[in-house]
PDB file of C-alpha atoms in Angstrom:
ATOM      1  CA  GLY A   1     -10.780 -21.173 -16.688  1.00 37.00           C
ATOM      2  CA  GLN A   2      -7.690 -22.818 -17.839  1.00 36.00           C
ATOM      3  CA  VAL A   3      -6.506 -20.949 -21.441  1.00 39.00           C
ATOM      4  CA  PRO A   4      -7.294 -22.976 -24.406  1.00 38.00           C
ATOM      5  CA  GLY A   5      -4.654 -25.145 -25.882  1.00 39.00           C
ATOM      6  CA  GLN A   6      -2.735 -25.634 -22.543  1.00 38.00           C
ATOM      7  CA  PRO A   7      -3.063 -28.856 -20.605  1.00 37.00           C
ATOM      8  CA  PRO A   8      -4.165 -27.614 -16.986  1.00 36.00           C
ATOM      9  CA  ALA A   9      -1.503 -26.936 -14.456  1.00 38.00           C
ATOM     10  CA  ALA A  10      -1.112 -29.951 -11.278  1.00 39.00           C
ATOM     11  CA  PRO A  11      -1.563 -28.074  -8.422  1.00 44.00           C
ATOM     12  CA  GLY A  12       0.273 -27.760  -5.335  1.00 46.00           C
ATOM     13  CA  ALA A  13      -0.218 -29.881  -2.423  1.00 47.00           C
ATOM     14  CA  ASN A  14      -2.257 -27.593  -1.221  1.00 61.00           C
ATOM     15  CA  GLY A  15      -4.267 -27.029  -3.441  1.00 78.00           C
ATOM     16  CA  PHE A  16      -3.353 -24.225  -4.916  1.00 91.00           C
ATOM     17  CA  ASN A  17      -1.579 -23.454  -8.521  1.00 94.00           C
ATOM     18  CA  LEU A  18       0.158 -19.984  -9.090  1.00 94.00           C
ATOM     19  CA  GLN A  19      -0.570 -20.835 -12.906  1.00 94.00           C
ATOM     20  CA  GLU A  20      -4.676 -20.842 -12.375  1.00 95.00           C
ATOM     21  CA  ALA A  21      -4.521 -18.011  -9.753  1.00 96.00           C
ATOM     22  CA  PHE A  22      -3.143 -15.580 -12.529  1.00 96.00           C
ATOM     23  CA  VAL A  23      -5.277 -17.065 -14.928  1.00 96.00           C
ATOM     24  CA  TYR A  24      -8.919 -16.765 -12.764  1.00 96.00           C
ATOM     25  CA  SER A  25      -7.679 -12.579 -11.745  1.00 96.00           C
ATOM     26  CA  TRP A  26      -6.834 -12.181 -15.482  1.00 95.00           C
ATOM     27  CA  ALA A  27     -10.736 -13.459 -16.262  1.00 95.00           C
ATOM     28  CA  LYS A  28     -12.481 -11.384 -13.602  1.00 95.00           C
ATOM     29  CA  PHE A  29     -10.424  -8.420 -14.237  1.00 94.00           C
ATOM     30  CA  THR A  30     -11.670  -8.907 -17.625  1.00 94.00           C
ATOM     31  CA  ALA A  31     -15.327  -9.419 -16.817  1.00 93.00           C
ATOM     32  CA  ASN A  32     -15.028  -6.471 -14.873  1.00 92.00           C
ATOM     33  CA  LEU A  33     -12.667  -4.165 -16.400  1.00 91.00           C
ATOM     34  CA  GLY A  34     -15.234  -0.629 -16.505  1.00 90.00           C
ATOM     35  CA  PRO A  35     -15.491  -1.007 -12.709  1.00 89.00           C
ATOM     36  CA  LEU A  36     -11.969  -2.004 -12.382  1.00 90.00           C
ATOM     37  CA  ILE A  37     -10.345   0.677 -14.107  1.00 90.00           C
ATOM     38  CA  LEU A  38     -13.008   3.226 -12.424  1.00 89.00           C
ATOM     39  CA  ALA A  39     -11.581   2.075  -9.367  1.00 87.00           C
ATOM     40  CA  MET A  40      -8.023   2.964 -10.346  1.00 89.00           C
ATOM     41  CA  LEU A  41      -8.276   5.629 -11.936  1.00 90.00           C
ATOM     42  CA  ILE A  42     -10.464   7.305  -9.298  1.00 88.00           C
ATOM     43  CA  PHE A  43      -7.836   6.196  -6.145  1.00 88.00           C
ATOM     44  CA  PHE A  44      -5.475   8.196  -8.472  1.00 89.00           C
ATOM     45  CA  ALA A  45      -7.349  11.325  -8.900  1.00 92.00           C
ATOM     46  CA  VAL A  46      -8.087  11.396  -4.945  1.00 90.00           C
ATOM     47  CA  GLY A  47      -4.450  11.160  -4.376  1.00 90.00           C
ATOM     48  CA  VAL A  48      -3.275  13.678  -6.626  1.00 92.00           C
ATOM     49  CA  VAL A  49      -6.485  15.775  -5.452  1.00 94.00           C
ATOM     50  CA  ILE A  50      -4.813  15.547  -2.028  1.00 92.00           C
ATOM     51  CA  PHE A  51      -1.273  16.137  -3.301  1.00 92.00           C
ATOM     52  CA  GLY A  52      -2.438  19.508  -4.833  1.00 94.00           C
ATOM     53  CA  LEU A  53      -4.318  20.666  -1.845  1.00 93.00           C
ATOM     54  CA  TYR A  54      -1.213  19.716  -0.037  1.00 90.00           C
ATOM     55  CA  LEU A  55       1.255  22.207  -2.459  1.00 90.00           C
ATOM     56  CA  GLY A  56      -1.442  24.932  -2.136  1.00 91.00           C
ATOM     57  CA  LEU A  57      -1.002  25.140   1.193  1.00 88.00           C
ATOM     58  CA  SER A  58       1.895  25.290   1.355  1.00 84.00           C
ATOM     59  CA  LEU A  59       2.508  28.044  -1.258  1.00 85.00           C
ATOM     60  CA  LEU A  60      -0.140  30.488   0.509  1.00 85.00           C
ATOM     61  CA  ALA A  61       1.668  29.904   3.952  1.00 80.00           C
ATOM     62  CA  VAL A  62       4.977  30.982   2.499  1.00 76.00           C
ATOM     63  CA  LEU A  63       3.203  33.870   0.265  1.00 78.00           C
ATOM     64  CA  VAL A  64       1.226  34.947   4.320  1.00 75.00           C
ATOM     65  CA  GLY A  65       3.981  34.072   6.584  1.00 61.00           C
ATOM     66  CA  GLY A  66       5.974  36.819   5.009  1.00 58.00           C
ATOM     67  CA  LYS A  67      10.228  36.363   4.813  1.00 59.00           C
ATOM     68  CA  SER A  68      12.470  37.018   7.414  1.00 56.00           C
ATOM     69  CA  CYS A  69      15.857  39.201   6.879  1.00 57.00           C
ATOM     70  CA  THR A  70      18.807  39.145   8.412  1.00 58.00           C
ATOM     71  CA  THR A  71      21.391  42.242   8.446  1.00 57.00           C
ATOM     72  CA  ILE A  72      25.119  41.098   7.581  1.00 60.00           C
ATOM     73  CA  GLY A  73      27.649  43.211   7.426  1.00 56.00           C
ATOM     74  CA  GLY A  74      29.349  46.304   9.197  1.00 55.00           C
ATOM     75  CA  GLY A  75      29.736  50.044   7.077  1.00 55.00           C
ATOM     76  CA  TYR A  76      30.374  50.008   3.309  1.00 57.00           C
ATOM     77  CA  TYR A  77      30.379  45.992   3.994  1.00 57.00           C
ATOM     78  CA  THR A  78      26.394  46.053   5.124  1.00 56.00           C
ATOM     79  CA  TYR A  79      23.815  44.372   3.218  1.00 54.00           C
ATOM     80  CA  GLU A  80      20.470  42.184   3.741  1.00 53.00           C
ATOM     81  CA  SER A  81      20.291  37.937   3.291  1.00 54.00           C
ATOM     82  CA  CYS A  82      16.351  37.482   3.092  1.00 56.00           C
ATOM     83  CA  THR A  83      15.034  34.396   3.475  1.00 58.00           C
ATOM     84  CA  THR A  84      11.208  33.791   1.108  1.00 55.00           C
ATOM     85  CA  THR A  85       9.946  31.969   4.849  1.00 57.00           C
ATOM     86  CA  GLY A  86       9.869  33.564   7.654  1.00 63.00           C
ATOM     87  CA  PRO A  87       9.451  31.992  11.296  1.00 71.00           C
ATOM     88  CA  VAL A  88       5.410  32.265  10.378  1.00 72.00           C
ATOM     89  CA  ALA A  89       5.646  29.981   7.726  1.00 73.00           C
ATOM     90  CA  THR A  90       8.044  28.129   8.230  1.00 76.00           C
ATOM     91  CA  GLY A  91       5.280  27.135  11.341  1.00 80.00           C
ATOM     92  CA  LEU A  92       2.885  26.582   9.305  1.00 82.00           C
ATOM     93  CA  LEU A  93       4.713  24.690   6.350  1.00 82.00           C
ATOM     94  CA  ILE A  94       5.600  21.880   9.108  1.00 83.00           C
ATOM     95  CA  LEU A  95       2.063  22.241  10.482  1.00 87.00           C
ATOM     96  CA  ILE A  96       0.909  21.484   7.146  1.00 87.00           C
ATOM     97  CA  THR A  97       3.312  18.929   6.298  1.00 85.00           C
ATOM     98  CA  LEU A  98       2.437  16.597   9.248  1.00 84.00           C
ATOM     99  CA  VAL A  99      -1.337  17.053   8.263  1.00 87.00           C
ATOM    100  CA  PHE A 100      -0.313  15.797   5.013  1.00 87.00           C
ATOM    101  CA  VAL A 101       1.406  12.698   5.851  1.00 81.00           C
ATOM    102  CA  VAL A 102      -1.118  12.021   8.239  1.00 81.00           C
ATOM    103  CA  VAL A 103      -3.873  12.203   5.945  1.00 86.00           C
ATOM    104  CA  MET A 104      -1.826  10.677   2.874  1.00 84.00           C
ATOM    105  CA  VAL A 105      -1.233   7.812   5.610  1.00 80.00           C
ATOM    106  CA  ALA A 106      -4.962   7.020   6.151  1.00 82.00           C
ATOM    107  CA  TYR A 107      -5.484   7.177   2.502  1.00 85.00           C
ATOM    108  CA  ALA A 108      -2.917   4.911   2.011  1.00 85.00           C
ATOM    109  CA  PHE A 109      -4.687   2.065   4.265  1.00 84.00           C
ATOM    110  CA  ILE A 110      -8.266   3.047   3.195  1.00 85.00           C
ATOM    111  CA  ILE A 111      -6.839   2.223  -0.589  1.00 88.00           C
ATOM    112  CA  GLN A 112      -5.265  -0.470   0.890  1.00 88.00           C
ATOM    113  CA  ALA A 113      -8.034  -1.882   2.205  1.00 89.00           C
ATOM    114  CA  GLY A 114     -10.433  -1.135  -0.409  1.00 90.00           C
ATOM    115  CA  LEU A 115      -8.399  -2.845  -2.826  1.00 92.00           C
ATOM    116  CA  ALA A 116      -8.243  -6.404  -0.807  1.00 93.00           C
ATOM    117  CA  ARG A 117     -12.420  -5.601   0.102  1.00 93.00           C
ATOM    118  CA  VAL A 118     -12.447  -6.034  -4.322  1.00 93.00           C
ATOM    119  CA  GLY A 119     -10.481  -8.865  -4.617  1.00 95.00           C
ATOM    120  CA  LEU A 120     -12.737 -10.764  -1.790  1.00 95.00           C
ATOM    121  CA  ALA A 121     -16.562  -9.272  -3.456  1.00 93.00           C
ATOM    122  CA  LEU A 122     -15.343 -10.580  -7.052  1.00 94.00           C
ATOM    123  CA  THR A 123     -14.109 -14.384  -5.759  1.00 95.00           C
ATOM    124  CA  ALA A 124     -17.540 -14.195  -4.570  1.00 93.00           C
ATOM    125  CA  GLY A 125     -18.897 -13.081  -6.969  1.00 92.00           C
ATOM    126  CA  ASN A 126     -20.148  -9.755  -5.975  1.00 90.00           C
ATOM    127  CA  PRO A 127     -20.364  -6.918  -8.106  1.00 87.00           C
ATOM    128  CA  ILE A 128     -17.667  -3.854  -7.160  1.00 85.00           C
ATOM    129  CA  GLU A 129     -19.355  -0.886  -5.591  1.00 79.00           C
ATOM    130  CA  ALA A 130     -18.958   2.623  -4.789  1.00 74.00           C
ATOM    131  CA  LYS A 131     -18.566   1.772  -0.628  1.00 74.00           C
ATOM    132  CA  THR A 132     -16.674  -1.153  -1.239  1.00 76.00           C
ATOM    133  CA  LEU A 133     -13.902   1.144  -2.680  1.00 77.00           C
ATOM    134  CA  PHE A 134     -13.929   3.772   0.150  1.00 77.00           C
ATOM    135  CA  ASN A 135     -15.134   1.901   3.220  1.00 78.00           C
ATOM    136  CA  LYS A 136     -13.869   3.491   6.164  1.00 79.00           C
ATOM    137  CA  GLU A 137     -15.245   0.607   8.765  1.00 84.00           C
ATOM    138  CA  ARG A 138     -12.511  -0.940  10.368  1.00 88.00           C
ATOM    139  CA  LEU A 139      -9.806   1.517   9.157  1.00 86.00           C
ATOM    140  CA  GLY A 140      -8.500   2.646  13.200  1.00 90.00           C
ATOM    141  CA  THR A 141      -7.914  -1.052  13.225  1.00 94.00           C
ATOM    142  CA  ILE A 142      -5.983  -1.144   9.951  1.00 92.00           C
ATOM    143  CA  VAL A 143      -4.087   1.277  11.047  1.00 90.00           C
ATOM    144  CA  VAL A 144      -2.342  -0.280  14.398  1.00 92.00           C
ATOM    145  CA  ALA A 145      -1.798  -3.213  12.658  1.00 93.00           C
ATOM    146  CA  GLY A 146       0.251  -1.309  10.054  1.00 90.00           C
ATOM    147  CA  ILE A 147       2.003   0.780  12.456  1.00 89.00           C
ATOM    148  CA  LEU A 148       3.032  -2.459  14.024  1.00 91.00           C
ATOM    149  CA  ILE A 149       4.143  -3.909  10.801  1.00 90.00           C
ATOM    150  CA  ALA A 150       6.296  -0.629   9.969  1.00 87.00           C
ATOM    151  CA  ILE A 151       8.037  -0.586  13.095  1.00 88.00           C
ATOM    152  CA  PRO A 152      11.818  -1.857  11.712  1.00 89.00           C
ATOM    153  CA  ASN A 153      11.310   0.391   8.905  1.00 84.00           C
ATOM    154  CA  ILE A 154      10.468   3.119  11.245  1.00 83.00           C
ATOM    155  CA  LEU A 155      13.556   1.851  13.783  1.00 85.00           C
ATOM    156  CA  GLY A 156      15.889   1.443  10.474  1.00 84.00           C
ATOM    157  CA  ASN A 157      15.198   5.207   9.584  1.00 80.00           C
ATOM    158  CA  LEU A 158      16.126   6.667  13.345  1.00 80.00           C
ATOM    159  CA  VAL A 159      19.740   5.336  13.173  1.00 79.00           C
ATOM    160  CA  SER A 160      20.255   5.243   9.514  1.00 76.00           C
ATOM    161  CA  ASN A 161      22.280   8.707  10.278  1.00 73.00           C
ATOM    162  CA  THR A 162      23.589   8.042  13.781  1.00 74.00           C
ATOM    163  CA  ILE A 163      27.036   6.232  14.580  1.00 73.00           C
ATOM    164  CA  LEU A 164      24.133   3.057  14.483  1.00 75.00           C
ATOM    165  CA  PHE A 165      23.399   3.590  10.384  1.00 76.00           C
ATOM    166  CA  VAL A 166      24.985  -0.336  10.625  1.00 80.00           C
ATOM    167  CA  LEU A 167      22.153  -1.703  12.372  1.00 85.00           C
ATOM    168  CA  SER A 168      19.119  -0.071   9.765  1.00 85.00           C
ATOM    169  CA  ILE A 169      20.639  -2.575   7.440  1.00 88.00           C
ATOM    170  CA  VAL A 170      19.422  -5.062   9.463  1.00 90.00           C
ATOM    171  CA  PHE A 171      16.218  -3.063  10.546  1.00 89.00           C
ATOM    172  CA  TYR A 172      15.437  -3.329   6.551  1.00 89.00           C
ATOM    173  CA  LEU A 173      15.985  -6.712   6.379  1.00 93.00           C
ATOM    174  CA  ALA A 174      13.704  -7.407   8.944  1.00 92.00           C
ATOM    175  CA  SER A 175      10.851  -4.962   7.626  1.00 91.00           C
ATOM    176  CA  ILE A 176      10.916  -7.001   4.730  1.00 93.00           C
ATOM    177  CA  VAL A 177       9.896 -10.210   6.352  1.00 95.00           C
ATOM    178  CA  VAL A 178       7.848  -8.609   8.506  1.00 95.00           C
ATOM    179  CA  VAL A 179       5.777  -6.929   5.430  1.00 93.00           C
ATOM    180  CA  PHE A 180       5.879 -10.018   3.708  1.00 96.00           C
ATOM    181  CA  PHE A 181       4.255 -12.606   6.114  1.00 97.00           C
ATOM    182  CA  SER A 182       2.056  -9.483   7.486  1.00 95.00           C
ATOM    183  CA  ASN A 183       0.866  -9.036   3.384  1.00 94.00           C
ATOM    184  CA  TYR A 184      -2.651 -10.529   4.268  1.00 96.00           C
ATOM    185  CA  PHE A 185      -3.401  -8.874   7.401  1.00 96.00           C
ATOM    186  CA  VAL A 186      -5.983  -6.391   5.720  1.00 95.00           C
ATOM    187  CA  TYR A 187      -7.812  -9.531   4.138  1.00 96.00           C
ATOM    188  CA  TYR A 188      -8.360 -11.243   8.108  1.00 96.00           C
ATOM    189  CA  ILE A 189      -9.471  -7.959   9.141  1.00 96.00           C
ATOM    190  CA  VAL A 190     -11.904  -6.781   6.855  1.00 93.00           C
ATOM    191  CA  ASP A 191     -13.118 -10.723   5.774  1.00 94.00           C
ATOM    192  CA  LYS A 192     -12.787 -11.951   9.706  1.00 94.00           C
ATOM    193  CA  ASN A 193     -13.286  -8.773  11.700  1.00 94.00           C
ATOM    194  CA  MET A 194     -10.204  -9.241  13.450  1.00 96.00           C
ATOM    195  CA  GLY A 195      -8.073  -6.985  15.321  1.00 96.00           C
ATOM    196  CA  SER A 196      -4.706  -5.802  14.593  1.00 95.00           C
ATOM    197  CA  VAL A 197      -2.585  -7.863  16.820  1.00 96.00           C
ATOM    198  CA  ASP A 198      -4.665 -10.691  15.764  1.00 97.00           C
ATOM    199  CA  SER A 199      -4.717 -10.275  12.206  1.00 97.00           C
ATOM    200  CA  ILE A 200      -0.890  -9.976  11.828  1.00 96.00           C
ATOM    201  CA  LYS A 201      -0.622 -13.126  13.808  1.00 97.00           C
ATOM    202  CA  ALA A 202      -3.146 -14.960  11.577  1.00 97.00           C
ATOM    203  CA  SER A 203      -0.851 -13.620   8.303  1.00 97.00           C
ATOM    204  CA  TRP A 204       1.962 -15.097  10.128  1.00 97.00           C
ATOM    205  CA  ASN A 205       0.400 -18.389  10.684  1.00 97.00           C
ATOM    206  CA  PHE A 206      -1.315 -18.219   6.581  1.00 97.00           C
ATOM    207  CA  VAL A 207       2.012 -17.784   4.939  1.00 97.00           C
ATOM    208  CA  THR A 208       3.777 -19.908   7.305  1.00 97.00           C
ATOM    209  CA  GLN A 209       1.514 -22.516   6.647  1.00 95.00           C
ATOM    210  CA  ASN A 210       1.594 -22.075   2.835  1.00 96.00           C
ATOM    211  CA  LEU A 211       5.325 -20.599   1.908  1.00 95.00           C
ATOM    212  CA  ALA A 212       6.625 -22.528  -1.023  1.00 94.00           C
ATOM    213  CA  SER A 213       3.035 -21.140  -2.829  1.00 95.00           C
ATOM    214  CA  LEU A 214       2.474 -17.620  -1.228  1.00 96.00           C
ATOM    215  CA  LEU A 215       6.631 -16.661  -2.034  1.00 96.00           C
ATOM    216  CA  ALA A 216       5.997 -17.366  -5.539  1.00 96.00           C
ATOM    217  CA  LEU A 217       2.921 -15.572  -5.568  1.00 97.00           C
ATOM    218  CA  TYR A 218       4.557 -13.010  -3.888  1.00 96.00           C
ATOM    219  CA  VAL A 219       7.896 -12.591  -6.191  1.00 96.00           C
ATOM    220  CA  LEU A 220       5.621 -12.580  -9.643  1.00 96.00           C
ATOM    221  CA  SER A 221       3.334  -9.314  -7.747  1.00 96.00           C
ATOM    222  CA  LEU A 222       6.212  -7.891  -7.149  1.00 95.00           C
ATOM    223  CA  ALA A 223       7.508  -8.319 -10.761  1.00 95.00           C
ATOM    224  CA  ILE A 224       3.939  -7.546 -12.260  1.00 95.00           C
ATOM    225  CA  VAL A 225       3.485  -4.024 -10.523  1.00 94.00           C
ATOM    226  CA  PHE A 226       7.650  -3.458 -11.452  1.00 94.00           C
ATOM    227  CA  VAL A 227       6.275  -3.993 -14.712  1.00 93.00           C
ATOM    228  CA  GLY A 228       3.204  -1.795 -14.876  1.00 91.00           C
ATOM    229  CA  ALA A 229       5.333   1.409 -13.301  1.00 91.00           C
ATOM    230  CA  LEU A 230       8.352   1.214 -15.909  1.00 91.00           C
ATOM    231  CA  LEU A 231       5.162   2.026 -18.515  1.00 84.00           C
ATOM    232  CA  CYS A 232       4.950   5.826 -17.665  1.00 74.00           C
ATOM    233  CA  GLY A 233       2.826   3.992 -14.448  1.00 74.00           C
ATOM    234  CA  VAL A 234      -0.189   3.203 -16.713  1.00 82.00           C
ATOM    235  CA  GLY A 235       0.581  -0.122 -16.470  1.00 90.00           C
ATOM    236  CA  LEU A 236      -0.392   0.003 -13.035  1.00 91.00           C
ATOM    237  CA  ILE A 237      -4.419   0.385 -13.617  1.00 92.00           C
ATOM    238  CA  VAL A 238      -3.847  -3.353 -15.652  1.00 92.00           C
ATOM    239  CA  ALA A 239      -1.083  -4.982 -12.643  1.00 94.00           C
ATOM    240  CA  VAL A 240      -2.420  -3.480  -9.600  1.00 94.00           C
ATOM    241  CA  PRO A 241      -6.188  -4.747 -10.412  1.00 94.00           C
ATOM    242  CA  ILE A 242      -4.684  -8.359 -11.284  1.00 96.00           C
ATOM    243  CA  VAL A 243      -2.346  -8.902  -8.535  1.00 96.00           C
ATOM    244  CA  VAL A 244      -5.252  -8.394  -5.496  1.00 95.00           C
ATOM    245  CA  VAL A 245      -7.678 -10.941  -7.592  1.00 96.00           C
ATOM    246  CA  ALA A 246      -4.393 -13.686  -7.413  1.00 97.00           C
ATOM    247  CA  GLN A 247      -3.677 -12.816  -3.745  1.00 97.00           C
ATOM    248  CA  ALA A 248      -7.783 -13.022  -3.029  1.00 96.00           C
ATOM    249  CA  TYR A 249      -7.715 -15.904  -4.938  1.00 97.00           C
ATOM    250  CA  ALA A 250      -4.843 -17.628  -3.072  1.00 97.00           C
ATOM    251  CA  TYR A 251      -6.744 -15.998   0.141  1.00 97.00           C
ATOM    252  CA  ARG A 252      -9.948 -17.660  -0.066  1.00 96.00           C
ATOM    253  CA  VAL A 253      -8.468 -21.418  -1.692  1.00 95.00           C
ATOM    254  CA  LEU A 254      -5.808 -22.047   0.742  1.00 95.00           C
ATOM    255  CA  ASN A 255      -8.182 -21.080   3.504  1.00 94.00           C
ATOM    256  CA  ASN A 256     -10.667 -23.688   2.297  1.00 93.00           C
ATOM    257  CA  GLU A 257     -13.488 -21.435   1.178  1.00 93.00           C
ATOM    258  CA  PRO A 258     -15.291 -21.965  -2.174  1.00 92.00           C
ATOM    259  CA  ILE A 259     -14.088 -18.970  -5.294  1.00 92.00           C
ATOM    260  CA  ALA A 260     -16.781 -17.760  -7.333  1.00 91.00           C
ATOM    261  CA  ALA A 261     -16.026 -18.513 -11.167  1.00 85.00           C
TER     262      ALA A 261
END
């Protein structure tokens, strides 16, 4: 709805209006305050548990793996240099870290898909349910698409410490562009049941056709999330749902789909 006392802002040529997107998003956030905050707290709590398990298992690996000692010098100057991580502990730490990275990447995609489903549900007038948050359906497709989108960033990291480090700047800049134009790939996967490559193509076409509107939405969304992060991270509990619903609103409006009141 319109903010009392303010004249309605004129929509853009494509029917989308940035102000209306966030007015709508705020209205949906306040109307679903409990479920949305609970969803954010659950996402955060699960992440903390996963990280806690990683730290606990890492500590256990150090304790179980034993120490490694090397004798240095000779005669009166002989002494032992020991580290707390022997070969067994080091191997276990590497394995635990790899598993942790895989789990966290998968969990990050679950969160991304869950947030997209939340936005789509609210803009369709549907309630937020537990299955909306942690639905693993299409997760493989989302992960593959995410890896494809991350290729420029991965390449940038690979060359950043080599003689080709200058290229890392190019890759990082390319990564920003790719992420922006691929921003809606999850929506096309969970809403339109598209494959990994097709969802990325659809997102690029969608953003290209509505570049001015979605660029303004993207910049304002980053600003909102940044401010939320400054408030000791607590502000993200409010900022993230507002941004998610605004993006879902844009997705529906610019695809000429109905929006629930």
